[in-house]
Coordinates of N, CA, C and O in Angstrom, one line a residue:
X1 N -3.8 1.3 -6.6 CA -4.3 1.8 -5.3 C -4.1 0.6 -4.3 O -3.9 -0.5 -4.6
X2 N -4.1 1.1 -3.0 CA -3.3 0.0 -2.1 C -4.5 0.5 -1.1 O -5.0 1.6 -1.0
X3 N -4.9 -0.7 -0.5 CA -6.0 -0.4 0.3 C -5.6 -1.5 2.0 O -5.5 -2.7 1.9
X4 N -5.4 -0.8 3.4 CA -5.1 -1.9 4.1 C -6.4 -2.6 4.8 O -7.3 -2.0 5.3
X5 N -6.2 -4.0 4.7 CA -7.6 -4.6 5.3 C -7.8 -4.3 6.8 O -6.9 -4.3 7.7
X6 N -8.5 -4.3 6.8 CA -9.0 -4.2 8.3 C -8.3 -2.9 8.9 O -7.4 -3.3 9.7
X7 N -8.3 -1.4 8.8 CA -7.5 -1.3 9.5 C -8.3 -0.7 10.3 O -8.1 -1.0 11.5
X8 N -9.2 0.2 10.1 CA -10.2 0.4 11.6 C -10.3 -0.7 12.6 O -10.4 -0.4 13.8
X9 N -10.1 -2.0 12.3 CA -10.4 -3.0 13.7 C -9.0 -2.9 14.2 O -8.9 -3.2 15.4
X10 N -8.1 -2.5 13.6 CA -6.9 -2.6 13.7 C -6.2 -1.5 15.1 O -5.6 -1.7 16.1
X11 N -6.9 -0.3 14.2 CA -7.0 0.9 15.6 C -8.1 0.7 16.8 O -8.3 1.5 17.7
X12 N -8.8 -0.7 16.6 CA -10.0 -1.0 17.4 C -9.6 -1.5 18.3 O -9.7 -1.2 19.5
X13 N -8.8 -2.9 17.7 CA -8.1 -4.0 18.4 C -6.7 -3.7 19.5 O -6.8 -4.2 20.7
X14 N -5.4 -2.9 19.0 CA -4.7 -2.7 19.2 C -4.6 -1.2 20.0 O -4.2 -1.0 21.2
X15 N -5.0 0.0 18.9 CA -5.3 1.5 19.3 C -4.7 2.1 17.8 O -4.4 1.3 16.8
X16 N -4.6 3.5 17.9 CA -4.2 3.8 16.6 C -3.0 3.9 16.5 O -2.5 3.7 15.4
X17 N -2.2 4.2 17.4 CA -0.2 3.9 17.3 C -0.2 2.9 16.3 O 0.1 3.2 15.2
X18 N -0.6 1.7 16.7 CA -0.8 0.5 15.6 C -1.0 0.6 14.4 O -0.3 0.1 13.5
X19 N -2.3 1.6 14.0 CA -2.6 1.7 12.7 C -2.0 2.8 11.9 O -2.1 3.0 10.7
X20 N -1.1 3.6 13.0 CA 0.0 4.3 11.9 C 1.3 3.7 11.7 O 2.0 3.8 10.7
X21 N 1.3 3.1 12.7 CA 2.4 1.7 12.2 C 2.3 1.1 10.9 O 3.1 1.1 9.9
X22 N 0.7 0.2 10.9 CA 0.9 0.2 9.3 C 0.4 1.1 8.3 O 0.4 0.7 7.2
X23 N 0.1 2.0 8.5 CA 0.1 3.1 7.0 C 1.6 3.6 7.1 O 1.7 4.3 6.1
X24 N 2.4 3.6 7.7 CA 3.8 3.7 7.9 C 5.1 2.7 6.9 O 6.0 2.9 6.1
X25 N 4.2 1.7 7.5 CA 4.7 0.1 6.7 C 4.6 -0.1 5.6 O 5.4 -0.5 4.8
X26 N 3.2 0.2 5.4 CA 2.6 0.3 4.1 C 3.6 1.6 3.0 O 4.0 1.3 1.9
X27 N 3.8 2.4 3.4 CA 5.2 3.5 3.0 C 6.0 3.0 2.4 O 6.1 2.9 1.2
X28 N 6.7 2.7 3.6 CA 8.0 1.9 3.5 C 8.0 1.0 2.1 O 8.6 1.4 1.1
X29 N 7.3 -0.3 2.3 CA 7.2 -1.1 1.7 C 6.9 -0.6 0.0 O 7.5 -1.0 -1.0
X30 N 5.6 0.7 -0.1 CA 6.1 1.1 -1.4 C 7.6 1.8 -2.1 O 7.9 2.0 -3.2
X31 N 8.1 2.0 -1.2 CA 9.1 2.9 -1.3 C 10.6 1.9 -1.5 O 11.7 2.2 -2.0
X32 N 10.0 0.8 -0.9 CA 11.0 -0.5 -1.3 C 10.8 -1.3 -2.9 O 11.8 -1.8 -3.4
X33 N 9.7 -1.2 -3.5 CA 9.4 -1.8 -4.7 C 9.2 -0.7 -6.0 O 9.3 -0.8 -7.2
X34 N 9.0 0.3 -5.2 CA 8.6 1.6 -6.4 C 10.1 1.8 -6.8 O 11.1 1.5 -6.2
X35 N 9.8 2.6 -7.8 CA 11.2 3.8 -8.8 C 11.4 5.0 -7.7 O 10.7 5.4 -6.7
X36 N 12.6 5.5 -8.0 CA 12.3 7.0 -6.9 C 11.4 7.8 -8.0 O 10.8 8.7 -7.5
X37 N 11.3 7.7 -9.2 CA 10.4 8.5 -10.2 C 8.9 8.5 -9.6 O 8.3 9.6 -9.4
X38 N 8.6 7.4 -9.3 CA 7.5 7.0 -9.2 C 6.7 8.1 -8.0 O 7.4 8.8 -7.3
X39 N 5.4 8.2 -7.8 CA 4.8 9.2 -7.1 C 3.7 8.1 -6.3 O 3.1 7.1 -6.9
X40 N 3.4 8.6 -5.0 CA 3.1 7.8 -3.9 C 2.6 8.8 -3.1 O 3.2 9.8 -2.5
X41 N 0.9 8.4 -2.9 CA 0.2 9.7 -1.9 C -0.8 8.7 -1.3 O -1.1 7.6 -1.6
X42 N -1.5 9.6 0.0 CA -2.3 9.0 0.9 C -3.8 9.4 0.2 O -4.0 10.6 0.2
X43 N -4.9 8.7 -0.4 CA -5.9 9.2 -0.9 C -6.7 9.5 0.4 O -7.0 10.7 0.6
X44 N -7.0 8.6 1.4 CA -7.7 8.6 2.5 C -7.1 7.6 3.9 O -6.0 7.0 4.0
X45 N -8.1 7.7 4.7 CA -7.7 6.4 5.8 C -6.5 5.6 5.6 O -5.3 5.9 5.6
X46 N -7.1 4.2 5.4 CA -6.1 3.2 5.3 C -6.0 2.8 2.9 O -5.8 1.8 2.2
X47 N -6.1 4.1 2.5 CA -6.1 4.0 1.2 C -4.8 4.6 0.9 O -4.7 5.7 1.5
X48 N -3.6 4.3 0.0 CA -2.9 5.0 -0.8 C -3.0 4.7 -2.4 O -3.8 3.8 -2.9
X49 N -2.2 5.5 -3.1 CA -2.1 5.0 -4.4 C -0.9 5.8 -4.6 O -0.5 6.8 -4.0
X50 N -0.2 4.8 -5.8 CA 0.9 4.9 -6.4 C 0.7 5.2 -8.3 O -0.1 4.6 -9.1
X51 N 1.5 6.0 -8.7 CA 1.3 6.6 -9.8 C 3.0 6.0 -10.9 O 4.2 6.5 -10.8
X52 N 2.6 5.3 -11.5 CA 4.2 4.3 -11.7 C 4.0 4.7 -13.7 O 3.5 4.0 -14.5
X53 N 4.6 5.9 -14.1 CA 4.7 6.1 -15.4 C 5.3 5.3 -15.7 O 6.1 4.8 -14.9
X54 N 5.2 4.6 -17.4 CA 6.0 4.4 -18.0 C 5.8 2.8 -18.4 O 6.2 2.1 -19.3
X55 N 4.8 2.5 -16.9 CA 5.4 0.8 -16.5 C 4.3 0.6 -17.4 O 3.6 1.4 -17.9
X56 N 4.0 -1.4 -17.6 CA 3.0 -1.5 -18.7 C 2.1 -2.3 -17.3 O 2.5 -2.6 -16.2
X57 N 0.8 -2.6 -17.8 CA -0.1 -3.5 -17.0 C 0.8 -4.5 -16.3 O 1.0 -4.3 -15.1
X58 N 1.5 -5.6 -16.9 CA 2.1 -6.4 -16.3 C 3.0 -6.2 -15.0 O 2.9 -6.8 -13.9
X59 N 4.1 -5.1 -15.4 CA 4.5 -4.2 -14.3 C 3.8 -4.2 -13.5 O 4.0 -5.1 -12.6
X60 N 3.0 -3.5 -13.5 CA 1.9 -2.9 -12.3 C 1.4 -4.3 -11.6 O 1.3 -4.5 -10.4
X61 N 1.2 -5.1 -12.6 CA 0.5 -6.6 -11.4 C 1.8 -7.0 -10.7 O 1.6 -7.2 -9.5
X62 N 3.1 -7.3 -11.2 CA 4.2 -7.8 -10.5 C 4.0 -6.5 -9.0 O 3.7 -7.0 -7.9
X63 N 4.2 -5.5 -9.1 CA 4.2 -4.7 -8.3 C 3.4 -4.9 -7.3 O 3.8 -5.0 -6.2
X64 N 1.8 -5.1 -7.7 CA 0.6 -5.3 -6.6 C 1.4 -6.7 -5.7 O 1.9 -6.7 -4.6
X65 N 1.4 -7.8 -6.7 CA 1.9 -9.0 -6.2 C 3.1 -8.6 -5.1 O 2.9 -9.1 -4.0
X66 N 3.8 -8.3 -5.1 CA 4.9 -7.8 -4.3 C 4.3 -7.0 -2.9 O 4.6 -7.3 -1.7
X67 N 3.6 -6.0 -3.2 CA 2.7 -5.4 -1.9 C 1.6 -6.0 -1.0 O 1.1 -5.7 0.1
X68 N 1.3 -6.8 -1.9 CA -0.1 -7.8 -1.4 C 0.5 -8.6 -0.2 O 0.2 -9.1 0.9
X69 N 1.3 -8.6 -0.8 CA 1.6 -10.1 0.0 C 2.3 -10.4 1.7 O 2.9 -11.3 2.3
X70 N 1.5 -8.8 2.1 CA 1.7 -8.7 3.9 C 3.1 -7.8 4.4 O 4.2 -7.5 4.1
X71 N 2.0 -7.5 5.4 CA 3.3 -6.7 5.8 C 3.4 -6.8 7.4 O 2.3 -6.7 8.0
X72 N 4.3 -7.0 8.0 CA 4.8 -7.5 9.3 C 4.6 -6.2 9.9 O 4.8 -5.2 9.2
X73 N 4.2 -5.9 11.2 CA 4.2 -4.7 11.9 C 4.1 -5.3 13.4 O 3.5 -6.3 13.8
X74 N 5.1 -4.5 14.4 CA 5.2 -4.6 16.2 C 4.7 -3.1 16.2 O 4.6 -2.1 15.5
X75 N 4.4 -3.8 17.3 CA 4.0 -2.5 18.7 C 3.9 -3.5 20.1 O 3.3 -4.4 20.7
X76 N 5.3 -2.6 20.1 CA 5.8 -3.1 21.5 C 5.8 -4.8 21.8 O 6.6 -5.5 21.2
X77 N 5.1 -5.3 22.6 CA 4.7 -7.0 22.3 C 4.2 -7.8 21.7 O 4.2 -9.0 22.0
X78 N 3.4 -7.1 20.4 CA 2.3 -7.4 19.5 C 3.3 -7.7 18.4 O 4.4 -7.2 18.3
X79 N 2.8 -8.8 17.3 CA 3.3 -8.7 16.3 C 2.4 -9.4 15.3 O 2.2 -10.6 15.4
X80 N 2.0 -8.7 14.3 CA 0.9 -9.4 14.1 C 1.1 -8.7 11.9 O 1.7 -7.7 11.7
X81 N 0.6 -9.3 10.9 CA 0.6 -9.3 9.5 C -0.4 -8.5 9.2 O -1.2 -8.4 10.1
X82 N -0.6 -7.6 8.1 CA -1.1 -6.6 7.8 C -1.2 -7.3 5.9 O -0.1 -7.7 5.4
X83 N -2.7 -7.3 5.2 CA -2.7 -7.4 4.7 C -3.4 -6.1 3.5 O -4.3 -5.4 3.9
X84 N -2.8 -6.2 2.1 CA -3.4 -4.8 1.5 C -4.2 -5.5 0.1 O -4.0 -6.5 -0.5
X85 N -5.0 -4.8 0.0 CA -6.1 -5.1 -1.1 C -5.4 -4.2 -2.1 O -5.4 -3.0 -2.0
X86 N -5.0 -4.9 -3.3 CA -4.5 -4.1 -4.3 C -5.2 -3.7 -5.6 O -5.3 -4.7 -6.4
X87 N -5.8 -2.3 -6.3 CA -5.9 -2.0 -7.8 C -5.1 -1.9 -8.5 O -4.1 -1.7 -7.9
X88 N -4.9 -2.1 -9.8 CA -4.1 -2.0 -11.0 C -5.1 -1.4 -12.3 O -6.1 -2.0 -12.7
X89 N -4.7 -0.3 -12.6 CA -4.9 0.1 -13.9 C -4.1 0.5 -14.4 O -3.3 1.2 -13.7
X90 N -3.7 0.3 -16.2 CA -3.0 0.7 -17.1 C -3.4 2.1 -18.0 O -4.3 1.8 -18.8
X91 N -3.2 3.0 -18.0 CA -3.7 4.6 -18.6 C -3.0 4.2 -20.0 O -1.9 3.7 -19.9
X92 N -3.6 4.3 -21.2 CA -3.7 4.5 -22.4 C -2.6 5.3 -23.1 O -1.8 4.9 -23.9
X93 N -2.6 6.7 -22.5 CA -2.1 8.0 -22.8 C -3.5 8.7 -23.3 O -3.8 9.9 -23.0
X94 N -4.0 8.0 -23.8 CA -5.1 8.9 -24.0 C -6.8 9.2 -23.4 O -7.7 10.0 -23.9
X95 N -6.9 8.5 -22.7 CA -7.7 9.1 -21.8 C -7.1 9.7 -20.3 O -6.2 9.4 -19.5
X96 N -8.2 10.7 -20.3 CA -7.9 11.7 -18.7 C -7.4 10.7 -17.5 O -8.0 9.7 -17.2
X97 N -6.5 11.1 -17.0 CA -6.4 10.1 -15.9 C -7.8 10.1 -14.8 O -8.2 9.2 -14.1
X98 N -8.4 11.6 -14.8 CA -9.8 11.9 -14.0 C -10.7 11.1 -14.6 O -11.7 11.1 -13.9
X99 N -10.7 10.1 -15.8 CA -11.5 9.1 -15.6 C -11.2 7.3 -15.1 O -12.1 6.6 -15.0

């Protein structure tokens, strides 16, 4: 799960063009490190998660590592770093992914 910090101050600070800029970025940016296999949805607000079969735990942290680590976003004269709070869990096969 990909979480962006701050992004209510973000639509606070700037307005919300801004903050779809970065859940935009935030997109992008998965869509630059993920598989095209891989499955990528908006759970809420400034939350997504990414659904990466196959990969093992380690995977998954190289991955967060790669998303964590900021994401550049303009509007218009602003330019300013966007940073995401990242989850990693490894699914078993055998338990429900609903837990």
């Amino acid at each position: 799960m990909f979480d962006i910090d701050r992004l209510s101050q973000i639509n606070t600070d700037h307005d919300t063009h801004a903050g779809d800029l970065c859940l935009m970025a935030l997109g992008i940016r998965l869509r630059e490190v993920l598989r095209k296999t891989d499955l990528i949805g908006r759970i809420d607000g400034a939350t997504m998660a990414a659904y990466v079969p196959g990969a093992a735990h380690d995977d998954g942290m190289e991955l967060a590592r790669k998303i964590a680590s900021g994401i550049q976003v303009t509007t218009g004269k602003t330019r300013f770093e966007v940073t995401v709070a990242v989850g990693v869990v490894a699914a078993d096969g055998q338990t429900p992914l609903a837990q």
